[in-house]
Amino acid sequence: VHAVRNYRALIGLSVFQMTCLLIFAYLWKVAAARQGALNLSADDLLWYIAFNECVLIALPDLPDTIEQDLRSGRLAYLLPRPISYLGATFAEGLGTLTVNLMVLGIVGVLFTWARIGSFPFHPLCLIPMAALSLLAGAVAMVFQMIVGLSAFWIKEVSPFNWIWERLLFVFGGLILPLSVYPEALQNIAKLTPFEPILGGRSGLVFNFDLAPFLAVVGTLVCWGLLGGAGLYWIYRRGLRIVNIEGG
Amino acid sequence: MFYWHLLRTSIRSSISLRGVFLLETFLMVGNNFIFFILWWIFFRQFNDIAGWTLREMSALLAIGIGAYGLNQIFCGGTKRLSNTIVSGELDAFLTQPKNVLLHIVASKSYGKGWGHLLTAIILVFLEGLTDLPTLAILALGLICGCLVFTSAFIMAHSLAFWMGPIDSLSRKYCDSLYVFATYPTHIYSGLLQTTLFTLIPAGVISCLPVELLRSFEWKTFALLLGSASLFVFLAFLVFNLGLRRYESGNTFTPRA
């Protein structure tokens, strides 16, 4: 509800998303003549980027929220409540993510469709893709929260957040599918959660099939569980410092 | 003189926590170079975009990122301008017998700007853009880019005088301008091309200096200087027009 009420931010995000898509639409138009090495056409690539950008831009700024909670001392008020701080922050973020994804998903699909004029996939594929985008966004949020919790030890988390975002760009295959990367980078990317969050998920839409879909779901769930365990462990360690310093 | 004294204080404040400053600078350089890897992969695949190779792209990134860094170091006060207007914090600036806009612009400096600037310098050396004429054009591009970034940010945030709390929209406009300035803008055509030299002046920031590097023409040179001057003039004009509509927020805001 809070995210819907903050419609100005949603307009801003939509404008930003269309800006990014416009850049790539032109970029791929120019590069289209020489993209023989890619399996995807210029139009397909724009769809691929639209699905990537949608999740990327829809992510709430959780590292900043957590940093503010720690800096302002709000955490001290939240801890005695009978709900988990991590759970509440995650649930709040998930709400924002869901609203953002709905708006940006519609804007992204309409914008890309208006530029290209056709769907290179069955429109019904958008339903499982939307669900997968939400799952991917939720997993990304878990890792964002880990970045946010670094505020227990450092003054500003934004430098780590930039690195996390840029790694997501590169190893997620934001503007180019990982298949065109040098082999070493591809191998590194496969060991990270970035690929299923962005490129691995978006690439599914072109030859949509249940088996690869479930494989990406499984990978995301595994990364989500692993990230969640890491998050909880870091949180417990961070709380010890808060106790030692008197909160 | 007042501007430089204020700026010196702001910069000292931004780098006072050495550890944080060094960490931010180091991570910002890393962050920018991870982004550079994307372009390296792109040019590995496509060789050139409408005649621009990785060399031109590196120059564009050096100018776009470096100019943004200069903005954060020397004109960081623009970042929260709309918030300052809406929350009534402008009162603190209005009570002093100095130019209000210059005062606001120099009132804040961000340490991470040095990371951007350092990235630009590394890119220049990495791509061998080190002969004297090239360095002179790059320096000119950085200064003009910083002025255009600052002017565009001031105008976007000054809309708060008329439209109220538009902080998130203004920030997204600023983000979009930075994003456009770090992508090649010569590939666009028609209305979008016009937009990129007017409403979202990313073309002025990074495309004109790179075109000057490719082949120096006095016409392009004059266009770059003229556009930067015009944007500065417009920023002062829009801010001062907006200031006439400003009503005090009746808030006490101590400024140390």
Short mmCIF file of C-alpha atoms in Angstrom, two decimals:
data_model
loop_
_atom_site.label_atom_id
_atom_site.label_comp_id
_atom_site.label_asym_id
_atom_site.label_seq_id
_atom_site.Cartn_x
_atom_site.Cartn_y
_atom_site.Cartn_z
CA VAL A 1 0.00 0.00 0.00
CA HIS A 2 2.85 2.32 0.88
CA ALA A 3 4.53 1.58 -2.47
CA VAL A 4 1.29 2.28 -4.39
CA ARG A 5 0.77 5.55 -2.53
CA ASN A 6 4.29 6.60 -3.45
CA TYR A 7 3.22 6.85 -7.09
CA ARG A 8 5.76 9.58 -7.86
CA ALA A 9 8.58 7.11 -7.23
CA LEU A 10 6.84 4.58 -9.48
CA ILE A 11 6.61 7.18 -12.27
CA GLY A 12 10.31 7.95 -11.76
CA LEU A 13 11.21 4.25 -11.94
CA SER A 14 9.12 3.79 -15.09
CA VAL A 15 10.80 6.78 -16.77
CA PHE A 16 14.19 5.39 -15.79
CA GLN A 17 13.27 1.95 -17.16
CA MET A 18 12.12 3.42 -20.48
CA THR A 19 15.32 5.49 -20.65
CA CYS A 20 17.41 2.33 -20.31
CA LEU A 21 15.31 0.41 -22.83
CA LEU A 22 15.55 3.25 -25.31
CA ILE A 23 19.34 3.26 -25.04
CA PHE A 24 19.52 -0.46 -25.72
CA ALA A 25 16.93 -0.34 -28.51
CA TYR A 26 19.19 2.05 -30.42
CA LEU A 27 22.36 0.25 -29.44
CA TRP A 28 21.07 -3.05 -30.78
CA LYS A 29 19.69 -1.41 -33.92
CA VAL A 30 23.20 -0.17 -34.71
CA ALA A 31 24.92 -3.41 -33.71
CA ALA A 32 22.32 -5.61 -35.43
CA ALA A 33 24.28 -5.86 -38.68
CA ARG A 34 27.22 -7.55 -37.00
CA GLN A 35 25.64 -9.83 -34.45
CA GLY A 36 26.04 -13.07 -36.32
CA ALA A 37 27.78 -14.62 -33.35
CA LEU A 38 24.70 -14.20 -31.19
CA ASN A 39 21.78 -16.58 -31.20
CA LEU A 40 19.32 -13.76 -30.62
CA SER A 41 18.13 -11.09 -33.04
CA ALA A 42 18.20 -7.37 -32.16
CA ASP A 43 14.49 -7.52 -31.27
CA ASP A 44 14.98 -10.62 -29.11
CA LEU A 45 17.84 -8.88 -27.33
CA LEU A 46 15.61 -5.95 -26.47
CA TRP A 47 13.07 -8.34 -24.93
CA TYR A 48 15.91 -10.05 -23.07
CA ILE A 49 17.10 -6.71 -21.65
CA ALA A 50 13.51 -5.65 -20.86
CA PHE A 51 13.09 -8.74 -18.64
CA ASN A 52 16.47 -8.05 -17.00
CA GLU A 53 15.85 -4.36 -16.39
CA CYS A 54 12.40 -5.03 -14.98
CA VAL A 55 13.77 -6.96 -11.97
CA LEU A 56 16.86 -4.80 -11.63
CA ILE A 57 14.94 -1.53 -11.38
CA ALA A 58 12.10 -2.99 -9.30
CA LEU A 59 14.43 -3.98 -6.44
CA PRO A 60 13.81 -1.86 -3.33
CA ASP A 61 16.77 -0.05 -1.82
CA LEU A 62 17.10 -2.44 1.14
CA PRO A 63 20.81 -1.78 1.88
CA ASP A 64 19.98 1.89 2.41
CA THR A 65 16.92 1.04 4.55
CA ILE A 66 18.93 -1.28 6.80
CA GLU A 67 21.78 1.22 7.04
CA GLN A 68 19.32 3.94 8.11
CA ASP A 69 17.75 1.61 10.71
CA LEU A 70 21.17 0.96 12.20
CA ARG A 71 22.46 4.52 12.00
CA SER A 72 19.34 6.18 13.37
CA GLY A 73 18.97 3.71 16.22
CA ARG A 74 15.58 2.59 14.89
CA LEU A 75 16.79 -0.99 15.19
CA ALA A 76 16.74 -0.61 18.99
CA TYR A 77 13.00 0.09 18.80
CA LEU A 78 12.34 -2.72 16.34
CA LEU A 79 14.23 -5.48 18.16
CA PRO A 80 11.86 -5.85 21.15
CA ARG A 81 8.87 -6.35 18.84
CA PRO A 82 7.58 -9.90 18.67
CA ILE A 83 8.50 -10.20 14.99
CA SER A 84 11.86 -10.81 13.42
CA TYR A 85 13.60 -7.66 12.16
CA LEU A 86 14.94 -9.54 9.16
CA GLY A 87 11.52 -11.03 8.41
CA ALA A 88 9.76 -7.67 8.69
CA THR A 89 12.33 -5.93 6.48
CA PHE A 90 12.11 -8.72 3.93
CA ALA A 91 8.30 -8.71 3.93
CA GLU A 92 8.20 -4.93 3.54
CA GLY A 93 10.70 -5.13 0.69
CA LEU A 94 8.75 -7.96 -0.94
CA GLY A 95 5.64 -5.78 -0.94
CA THR A 96 7.50 -2.94 -2.64
CA LEU A 97 9.10 -5.37 -5.08
CA THR A 98 5.70 -6.85 -6.01
CA VAL A 99 4.15 -3.45 -6.73
CA ASN A 100 7.23 -2.24 -8.61
CA LEU A 101 7.36 -5.45 -10.64
CA MET A 102 3.69 -5.19 -11.59
CA VAL A 103 4.06 -1.57 -12.77
CA LEU A 104 7.48 -1.96 -14.39
CA GLY A 105 6.49 -5.30 -15.93
CA ILE A 106 3.50 -3.72 -17.64
CA VAL A 107 5.49 -0.61 -18.67
CA GLY A 108 8.42 -2.73 -19.91
CA VAL A 109 6.28 -5.18 -21.90
CA LEU A 110 4.15 -2.41 -23.45
CA PHE A 111 7.19 -0.27 -24.29
CA THR A 112 9.12 -3.14 -25.88
CA TRP A 113 6.06 -4.42 -27.70
CA ALA A 114 5.33 -0.89 -29.02
CA ARG A 115 8.90 -0.58 -30.36
CA ILE A 116 9.10 -4.05 -31.87
CA GLY A 117 5.50 -4.72 -32.75
CA SER A 118 5.45 -8.42 -31.95
CA PHE A 119 6.11 -11.03 -29.29
CA PRO A 120 8.92 -13.47 -30.13
CA PHE A 121 7.28 -15.85 -27.63
CA HIS A 122 3.80 -16.94 -26.68
CA PRO A 123 2.21 -14.13 -24.61
CA LEU A 124 1.07 -16.72 -22.03
CA CYS A 125 4.75 -17.24 -21.17
CA LEU A 126 4.55 -13.89 -19.43
CA ILE A 127 2.64 -15.48 -16.54
CA PRO A 128 5.35 -17.95 -15.41
CA MET A 129 7.98 -15.32 -16.26
CA ALA A 130 6.27 -12.86 -13.91
CA ALA A 131 6.31 -15.44 -11.10
CA LEU A 132 9.94 -16.25 -11.82
CA SER A 133 10.81 -12.54 -11.80
CA LEU A 134 9.28 -12.21 -8.35
CA LEU A 135 11.29 -15.19 -7.11
CA ALA A 136 14.48 -13.81 -8.67
CA GLY A 137 13.80 -10.41 -7.12
CA ALA A 138 13.24 -12.02 -3.71
CA VAL A 139 16.57 -13.88 -3.94
CA ALA A 140 18.32 -10.66 -5.00
CA MET A 141 16.75 -8.97 -1.95
CA VAL A 142 18.29 -11.57 0.37
CA PHE A 143 21.75 -10.71 -0.96
CA GLN A 144 20.95 -7.00 -0.82
CA MET A 145 20.11 -7.45 2.86
CA ILE A 146 23.50 -9.09 3.43
CA VAL A 147 25.07 -5.98 1.88
CA GLY A 148 22.86 -3.83 4.13
CA LEU A 149 23.93 -5.71 7.27
CA SER A 150 27.54 -4.75 6.60
CA ALA A 151 26.44 -1.47 8.24
CA PHE A 152 27.05 -3.26 11.56
CA TRP A 153 30.77 -2.93 10.84
CA ILE A 154 31.18 -0.05 8.35
CA LYS A 155 29.84 3.50 8.20
CA GLU A 156 28.39 3.49 4.69
CA VAL A 157 27.13 0.47 2.80
CA SER A 158 26.66 2.17 -0.56
CA PRO A 159 30.17 1.34 -1.89
CA PHE A 160 29.46 -2.37 -1.33
CA ASN A 161 26.05 -1.96 -2.87
CA TRP A 162 27.60 -0.45 -6.02
CA ILE A 163 29.94 -3.42 -6.32
CA TRP A 164 27.04 -5.86 -5.81
CA GLU A 165 25.01 -4.09 -8.52
CA ARG A 166 27.87 -3.96 -10.99
CA LEU A 167 28.66 -7.65 -10.44
CA LEU A 168 24.98 -8.34 -11.07
CA PHE A 169 25.25 -6.37 -14.35
CA VAL A 170 28.32 -8.26 -15.53
CA PHE A 171 27.81 -11.78 -14.25
CA GLY A 172 24.05 -11.58 -14.69
CA GLY A 173 24.49 -10.83 -18.40
CA LEU A 174 22.55 -7.56 -18.28
CA ILE A 175 23.10 -6.34 -21.84
CA LEU A 176 24.57 -9.43 -23.48
CA PRO A 177 23.78 -13.11 -22.88
CA LEU A 178 26.54 -14.92 -21.05
CA SER A 179 27.11 -17.16 -24.09
CA VAL A 180 29.13 -14.41 -25.79
CA TYR A 181 31.39 -13.86 -22.76
CA PRO A 182 34.93 -15.24 -22.63
CA GLU A 183 34.82 -18.79 -21.27
CA ALA A 184 36.56 -17.90 -18.01
CA LEU A 185 33.96 -15.24 -17.22
CA GLN A 186 31.16 -17.65 -18.13
CA ASN A 187 32.54 -20.22 -15.70
CA ILE A 188 32.78 -17.65 -12.92
CA ALA A 189 29.23 -16.42 -13.64
CA LYS A 190 27.84 -19.94 -13.33
CA LEU A 191 29.16 -20.13 -9.77
CA THR A 192 27.25 -17.01 -8.72
CA PRO A 193 23.57 -16.23 -8.02
CA PHE A 194 23.68 -13.42 -10.58
CA GLU A 195 23.05 -15.55 -13.65
CA PRO A 196 19.69 -17.07 -12.57
CA ILE A 197 18.57 -13.68 -11.21
CA LEU A 198 19.03 -11.92 -14.57
CA GLY A 199 20.18 -13.54 -17.82
CA GLY A 200 19.47 -17.19 -17.02
CA ARG A 201 15.89 -16.29 -16.16
CA SER A 202 15.28 -13.85 -19.04
CA GLY A 203 16.76 -16.21 -21.62
CA LEU A 204 14.11 -18.82 -20.78
CA VAL A 205 11.34 -16.88 -22.50
CA PHE A 206 12.53 -17.53 -26.07
CA ASN A 207 12.23 -21.30 -25.99
CA PHE A 208 10.00 -21.67 -23.01
CA ASP A 209 9.95 -25.20 -21.64
CA LEU A 210 9.05 -26.66 -18.25
CA ALA A 211 12.36 -28.45 -17.57
CA PRO A 212 14.70 -25.41 -17.88
CA PHE A 213 12.09 -23.30 -16.08
CA LEU A 214 12.11 -25.69 -13.11
CA ALA A 215 15.91 -25.84 -13.22
CA VAL A 216 16.12 -22.05 -12.85
CA VAL A 217 13.47 -22.15 -10.08
CA GLY A 218 15.52 -24.82 -8.27
CA THR A 219 18.76 -22.85 -8.65
CA LEU A 220 17.08 -19.70 -7.36
CA VAL A 221 15.58 -21.52 -4.38
CA CYS A 222 18.99 -23.03 -3.53
CA TRP A 223 20.66 -19.62 -3.73
CA GLY A 224 17.82 -18.13 -1.70
CA LEU A 225 18.26 -20.72 1.07
CA LEU A 226 22.04 -20.34 1.04
CA GLY A 227 21.76 -16.54 1.09
CA GLY A 228 19.12 -16.70 3.82
CA ALA A 229 21.38 -18.85 6.02
CA GLY A 230 24.27 -16.46 5.43
CA LEU A 231 22.02 -13.51 6.17
CA TYR A 232 20.87 -14.98 9.48
CA TRP A 233 24.44 -15.84 10.50
CA ILE A 234 25.71 -12.33 9.73
CA TYR A 235 22.72 -10.82 11.53
CA ARG A 236 23.43 -12.82 14.71
CA ARG A 237 27.08 -11.77 14.63
CA GLY A 238 26.08 -8.14 14.06
CA LEU A 239 23.66 -8.18 16.98
CA ARG A 240 26.48 -9.22 19.29
CA ILE A 241 28.27 -5.94 18.47
CA VAL A 242 25.08 -3.98 19.11
CA ASN A 243 24.78 -5.60 22.53
CA ILE A 244 28.42 -4.99 23.39
CA GLU A 245 28.18 -1.33 22.45
CA GLY A 246 24.92 -0.88 24.33
CA GLY A 247 22.67 -0.63 21.28
CA MET B 1 36.62 33.64 -3.15
CA PHE B 2 33.74 32.76 -0.81
CA TYR B 3 32.93 29.78 -3.05
CA TRP B 4 36.47 28.40 -2.81
CA HIS B 5 36.66 28.82 0.97
CA LEU B 6 33.33 27.04 1.38
CA LEU B 7 34.37 24.33 -1.05
CA ARG B 8 37.62 23.76 0.80
CA THR B 9 35.67 23.22 4.01
CA SER B 10 33.22 20.85 2.29
CA ILE B 11 36.02 18.82 0.73
CA ARG B 12 37.90 18.61 4.04
CA SER B 13 34.72 17.40 5.68
CA SER B 14 34.14 14.76 2.97
CA ILE B 15 37.61 13.28 3.38
CA SER B 16 37.90 13.69 7.13
CA LEU B 17 37.19 10.02 7.80
CA ARG B 18 40.22 8.72 5.92
CA GLY B 19 39.35 5.05 6.12
CA VAL B 20 35.84 5.53 4.77
CA PHE B 21 37.10 7.93 2.11
CA LEU B 22 39.77 5.52 0.86
CA LEU B 23 37.35 2.58 0.93
CA GLU B 24 34.74 4.56 -1.04
CA THR B 25 37.32 5.73 -3.56
CA PHE B 26 38.76 2.26 -4.04
CA LEU B 27 35.36 0.59 -4.37
CA MET B 28 34.10 3.30 -6.74
CA VAL B 29 37.07 2.68 -9.03
CA GLY B 30 36.32 -1.07 -8.85
CA ASN B 31 32.66 -0.43 -9.52
CA ASN B 32 33.42 1.69 -12.60
CA PHE B 33 35.86 -0.86 -13.97
CA ILE B 34 33.38 -3.69 -13.56
CA PHE B 35 31.09 -1.54 -15.74
CA PHE B 36 33.98 -1.08 -18.18
CA ILE B 37 34.24 -4.87 -18.48
CA LEU B 38 30.72 -4.86 -19.93
CA TRP B 39 31.89 -2.55 -22.72
CA TRP B 40 35.05 -4.53 -23.25
CA ILE B 41 32.90 -7.65 -23.78
CA PHE B 42 30.59 -5.68 -26.05
CA PHE B 43 33.40 -4.38 -28.28
CA ARG B 44 35.05 -7.79 -28.28
CA GLN B 45 31.84 -8.97 -29.92
CA PHE B 46 31.03 -6.04 -32.23
CA ASN B 47 34.35 -4.17 -32.77
CA ASP B 48 32.65 -0.82 -33.29
CA ILE B 49 29.37 1.05 -32.86
CA ALA B 50 28.70 3.42 -35.76
CA GLY B 51 32.43 4.08 -36.15
CA TRP B 52 33.29 4.30 -32.47
CA THR B 53 35.77 1.74 -31.16
CA LEU B 54 36.74 0.85 -27.58
CA ARG B 55 39.13 3.82 -27.65
CA GLU B 56 36.31 6.33 -28.26
CA MET B 57 34.13 4.51 -25.75
CA SER B 58 36.91 4.74 -23.14
CA ALA B 59 37.22 8.48 -23.82
CA LEU B 60 33.45 8.83 -23.47
CA LEU B 61 33.48 6.93 -20.17
CA ALA B 62 36.46 8.96 -18.91
CA ILE B 63 34.62 12.21 -19.67
CA GLY B 64 31.16 11.07 -18.49
CA ILE B 65 32.39 9.44 -15.27
CA GLY B 66 35.05 12.11 -14.60
CA ALA B 67 32.63 15.01 -15.11
CA TYR B 68 30.14 13.34 -12.78
CA GLY B 69 32.96 12.94 -10.25
CA LEU B 70 33.87 16.63 -10.54
CA ASN B 71 30.21 17.46 -9.94
CA GLN B 72 30.19 15.36 -6.76
CA ILE B 73 33.42 16.91 -5.50
CA PHE B 74 32.89 20.56 -6.38
CA CYS B 75 29.12 20.93 -6.73
CA GLY B 76 27.74 18.20 -4.43
CA GLY B 77 25.14 20.51 -2.92
CA THR B 78 22.94 20.05 -5.99
CA LYS B 79 22.17 16.46 -5.05
CA ARG B 80 19.66 17.28 -2.30
CA LEU B 81 18.49 20.64 -3.63
CA SER B 82 14.81 19.73 -4.04
CA ASN B 83 14.73 18.35 -0.49
CA THR B 84 16.34 21.56 0.76
CA ILE B 85 13.68 23.61 -1.02
CA VAL B 86 10.70 21.54 0.12
CA SER B 87 11.81 21.16 3.74
CA GLY B 88 12.36 24.91 4.09
CA GLU B 89 16.07 24.48 4.75
CA LEU B 90 16.77 27.19 2.20
CA ASP B 91 16.21 29.76 4.95
CA ALA B 92 19.66 29.11 6.34
CA PHE B 93 21.21 30.04 2.98
CA LEU B 94 18.97 33.04 2.36
CA THR B 95 20.00 34.77 5.57
CA GLN B 96 23.60 35.12 4.42
CA PRO B 97 24.85 37.94 2.17
CA LYS B 98 26.26 35.62 -0.49
CA ASN B 99 24.97 34.20 -3.73
CA VAL B 100 22.39 31.61 -2.63
CA LEU B 101 22.91 29.17 -5.49
CA LEU B 102 26.72 29.17 -5.25
CA HIS B 103 26.40 28.73 -1.50
CA ILE B 104 24.14 25.68 -1.89
CA VAL B 105 26.26 24.16 -4.67
CA ALA B 106 29.48 24.33 -2.64
CA SER B 107 27.86 23.38 0.66
CA LYS B 108 28.48 19.66 0.17
CA SER B 109 31.23 17.54 -1.32
CA TYR B 110 31.09 13.77 -1.77
CA GLY B 111 34.24 11.76 -1.25
CA LYS B 112 33.15 9.14 -3.79
CA GLY B 113 33.58 11.76 -6.51
CA TRP B 114 37.34 11.23 -6.20
CA GLY B 115 36.79 7.59 -7.12
CA HIS B 116 35.04 8.66 -10.32
CA LEU B 117 37.82 11.12 -11.11
CA LEU B 118 40.50 8.51 -10.46
CA THR B 119 38.66 6.11 -12.78
CA ALA B 120 38.72 8.75 -15.52
CA ILE B 121 42.47 9.24 -15.07
CA ILE B 122 43.16 5.48 -15.15
CA LEU B 123 41.02 5.10 -18.31
CA VAL B 124 42.95 7.90 -20.00
CA PHE B 125 46.27 6.17 -19.34
CA LEU B 126 44.89 2.70 -20.07
CA GLU B 127 43.80 3.73 -23.57
CA GLY B 128 46.91 5.87 -24.18
CA LEU B 129 44.96 9.11 -24.55
CA THR B 130 48.00 10.97 -23.24
CA ASP B 131 49.24 13.30 -25.99
CA LEU B 132 48.92 16.99 -25.13
CA PRO B 133 46.07 18.01 -27.53
CA THR B 134 44.02 14.98 -26.44
CA LEU B 135 44.59 15.77 -22.76
CA ALA B 136 43.57 19.40 -23.34
CA ILE B 137 40.31 18.32 -25.01
CA LEU B 138 39.66 15.79 -22.24
CA ALA B 139 40.21 18.46 -19.58
CA LEU B 140 37.87 20.82 -21.43
CA GLY B 141 35.31 18.03 -21.74
CA LEU B 142 35.53 17.29 -18.02
CA ILE B 143 35.01 20.93 -17.02
CA CYS B 144 32.17 21.53 -19.48
CA GLY B 145 30.62 18.17 -18.51
CA CYS B 146 30.73 19.09 -14.83
CA LEU B 147 29.07 22.45 -15.58
CA VAL B 148 26.33 20.81 -17.66
CA PHE B 149 25.71 18.07 -15.07
CA THR B 150 25.48 20.71 -12.32
CA SER B 151 23.21 22.99 -14.35
CA ALA B 152 20.87 20.16 -15.35
CA PHE B 153 20.71 18.91 -11.74
CA ILE B 154 19.91 22.44 -10.49
CA MET B 155 17.12 22.85 -13.04
CA ALA B 156 15.63 19.42 -12.30
CA HIS B 157 15.66 20.00 -8.55
CA SER B 158 14.44 23.60 -8.88
CA LEU B 159 11.15 22.26 -10.21
CA ALA B 160 10.36 21.66 -6.53
CA PHE B 161 9.68 25.42 -6.28
CA TRP B 162 6.64 24.87 -8.52
CA MET B 163 5.78 21.21 -8.06
CA GLY B 164 6.53 20.51 -4.39
CA PRO B 165 8.03 17.20 -3.24
CA ILE B 166 9.48 15.79 -6.46
CA ASP B 167 12.73 14.53 -4.99
CA SER B 168 12.39 10.98 -6.32
CA LEU B 169 11.56 12.21 -9.83
CA SER B 170 14.43 14.72 -9.83
CA ARG B 171 16.84 12.05 -8.66
CA LYS B 172 15.70 9.65 -11.39
CA TYR B 173 16.18 12.40 -13.97
CA CYS B 174 19.73 12.92 -12.66
CA ASP B 175 20.36 9.16 -12.74
CA SER B 176 19.03 8.98 -16.30
CA LEU B 177 21.31 11.83 -17.37
CA TYR B 178 24.31 10.03 -15.88
CA VAL B 179 23.29 6.75 -17.53
CA PHE B 180 22.87 8.42 -20.94
CA ALA B 181 26.21 10.24 -20.53
CA THR B 182 28.02 6.92 -20.11
CA TYR B 183 26.51 5.37 -23.25
CA PRO B 184 27.31 6.41 -26.82
CA THR B 185 24.86 9.15 -27.79
CA HIS B 186 25.86 9.51 -31.45
CA ILE B 187 23.77 6.48 -32.44
CA TYR B 188 20.42 8.18 -31.82
CA SER B 189 18.41 10.08 -34.39
CA GLY B 190 15.43 12.38 -34.74
CA LEU B 191 13.59 13.58 -31.68
CA LEU B 192 15.71 11.50 -29.30
CA GLN B 193 18.90 13.06 -30.68
CA THR B 194 17.43 16.54 -30.10
CA THR B 195 16.35 15.54 -26.59
CA LEU B 196 19.86 14.36 -25.79
CA PHE B 197 21.27 17.79 -26.55
CA THR B 198 18.53 19.75 -24.79
CA LEU B 199 16.25 18.17 -22.17
CA ILE B 200 18.69 15.40 -21.20
CA PRO B 201 21.99 16.99 -22.30
CA ALA B 202 24.06 13.79 -22.23
CA GLY B 203 25.22 14.50 -25.79
CA VAL B 204 26.77 17.80 -24.73
CA ILE B 205 28.52 16.14 -21.78
CA SER B 206 30.19 13.23 -23.51
CA CYS B 207 29.45 13.09 -27.24
CA LEU B 208 30.74 16.53 -28.27
CA PRO B 209 34.15 16.13 -26.55
CA VAL B 210 34.61 12.67 -28.11
CA GLU B 211 33.73 14.06 -31.54
CA LEU B 212 36.35 16.77 -30.91
CA LEU B 213 38.87 14.05 -30.12
CA ARG B 214 38.02 12.19 -33.32
CA SER B 215 38.47 15.27 -35.49
CA PHE B 216 38.90 18.75 -34.10
CA GLU B 217 36.55 21.32 -35.59
CA TRP B 218 36.12 24.86 -34.34
CA LYS B 219 32.37 24.56 -34.90
CA THR B 220 32.12 21.61 -32.47
CA PHE B 221 34.45 23.40 -30.06
CA ALA B 222 32.24 26.52 -30.09
CA LEU B 223 29.14 24.34 -29.73
CA LEU B 224 30.58 22.67 -26.63
CA LEU B 225 31.57 25.94 -24.93
CA GLY B 226 28.37 27.70 -26.01
CA SER B 227 26.13 24.87 -24.78
CA ALA B 228 27.89 24.65 -21.40
CA SER B 229 27.59 28.44 -20.93
CA LEU B 230 23.94 28.39 -21.95
CA PHE B 231 23.14 25.61 -19.47
CA VAL B 232 24.86 27.52 -16.64
CA PHE B 233 22.87 30.65 -17.54
CA LEU B 234 19.60 28.69 -17.65
CA ALA B 235 20.34 27.05 -14.30
CA PHE B 236 20.79 30.45 -12.63
CA LEU B 237 17.67 31.75 -14.40
CA VAL B 238 15.42 28.82 -13.41
CA PHE B 239 16.67 28.78 -9.82
CA ASN B 240 16.20 32.53 -9.37
CA LEU B 241 12.73 32.43 -10.92
CA GLY B 242 11.84 29.62 -8.55
CA LEU B 243 13.33 31.44 -5.59
CA ARG B 244 10.73 34.20 -6.05
CA ARG B 245 8.05 31.63 -5.26
CA TYR B 246 9.84 30.27 -2.20
CA GLU B 247 8.10 30.60 1.15
CA SER B 248 9.94 30.08 4.41
CA GLY B 249 9.54 26.71 6.04
CA ASN B 250 9.81 28.27 9.52
CA THR B 251 12.30 25.58 10.46
CA PHE B 252 15.46 26.13 12.46
CA THR B 253 18.33 24.29 10.82
CA PRO B 254 21.76 24.79 12.34
CA ARG B 255 24.59 24.56 9.81
CA ALA B 256 27.98 23.78 11.27
#
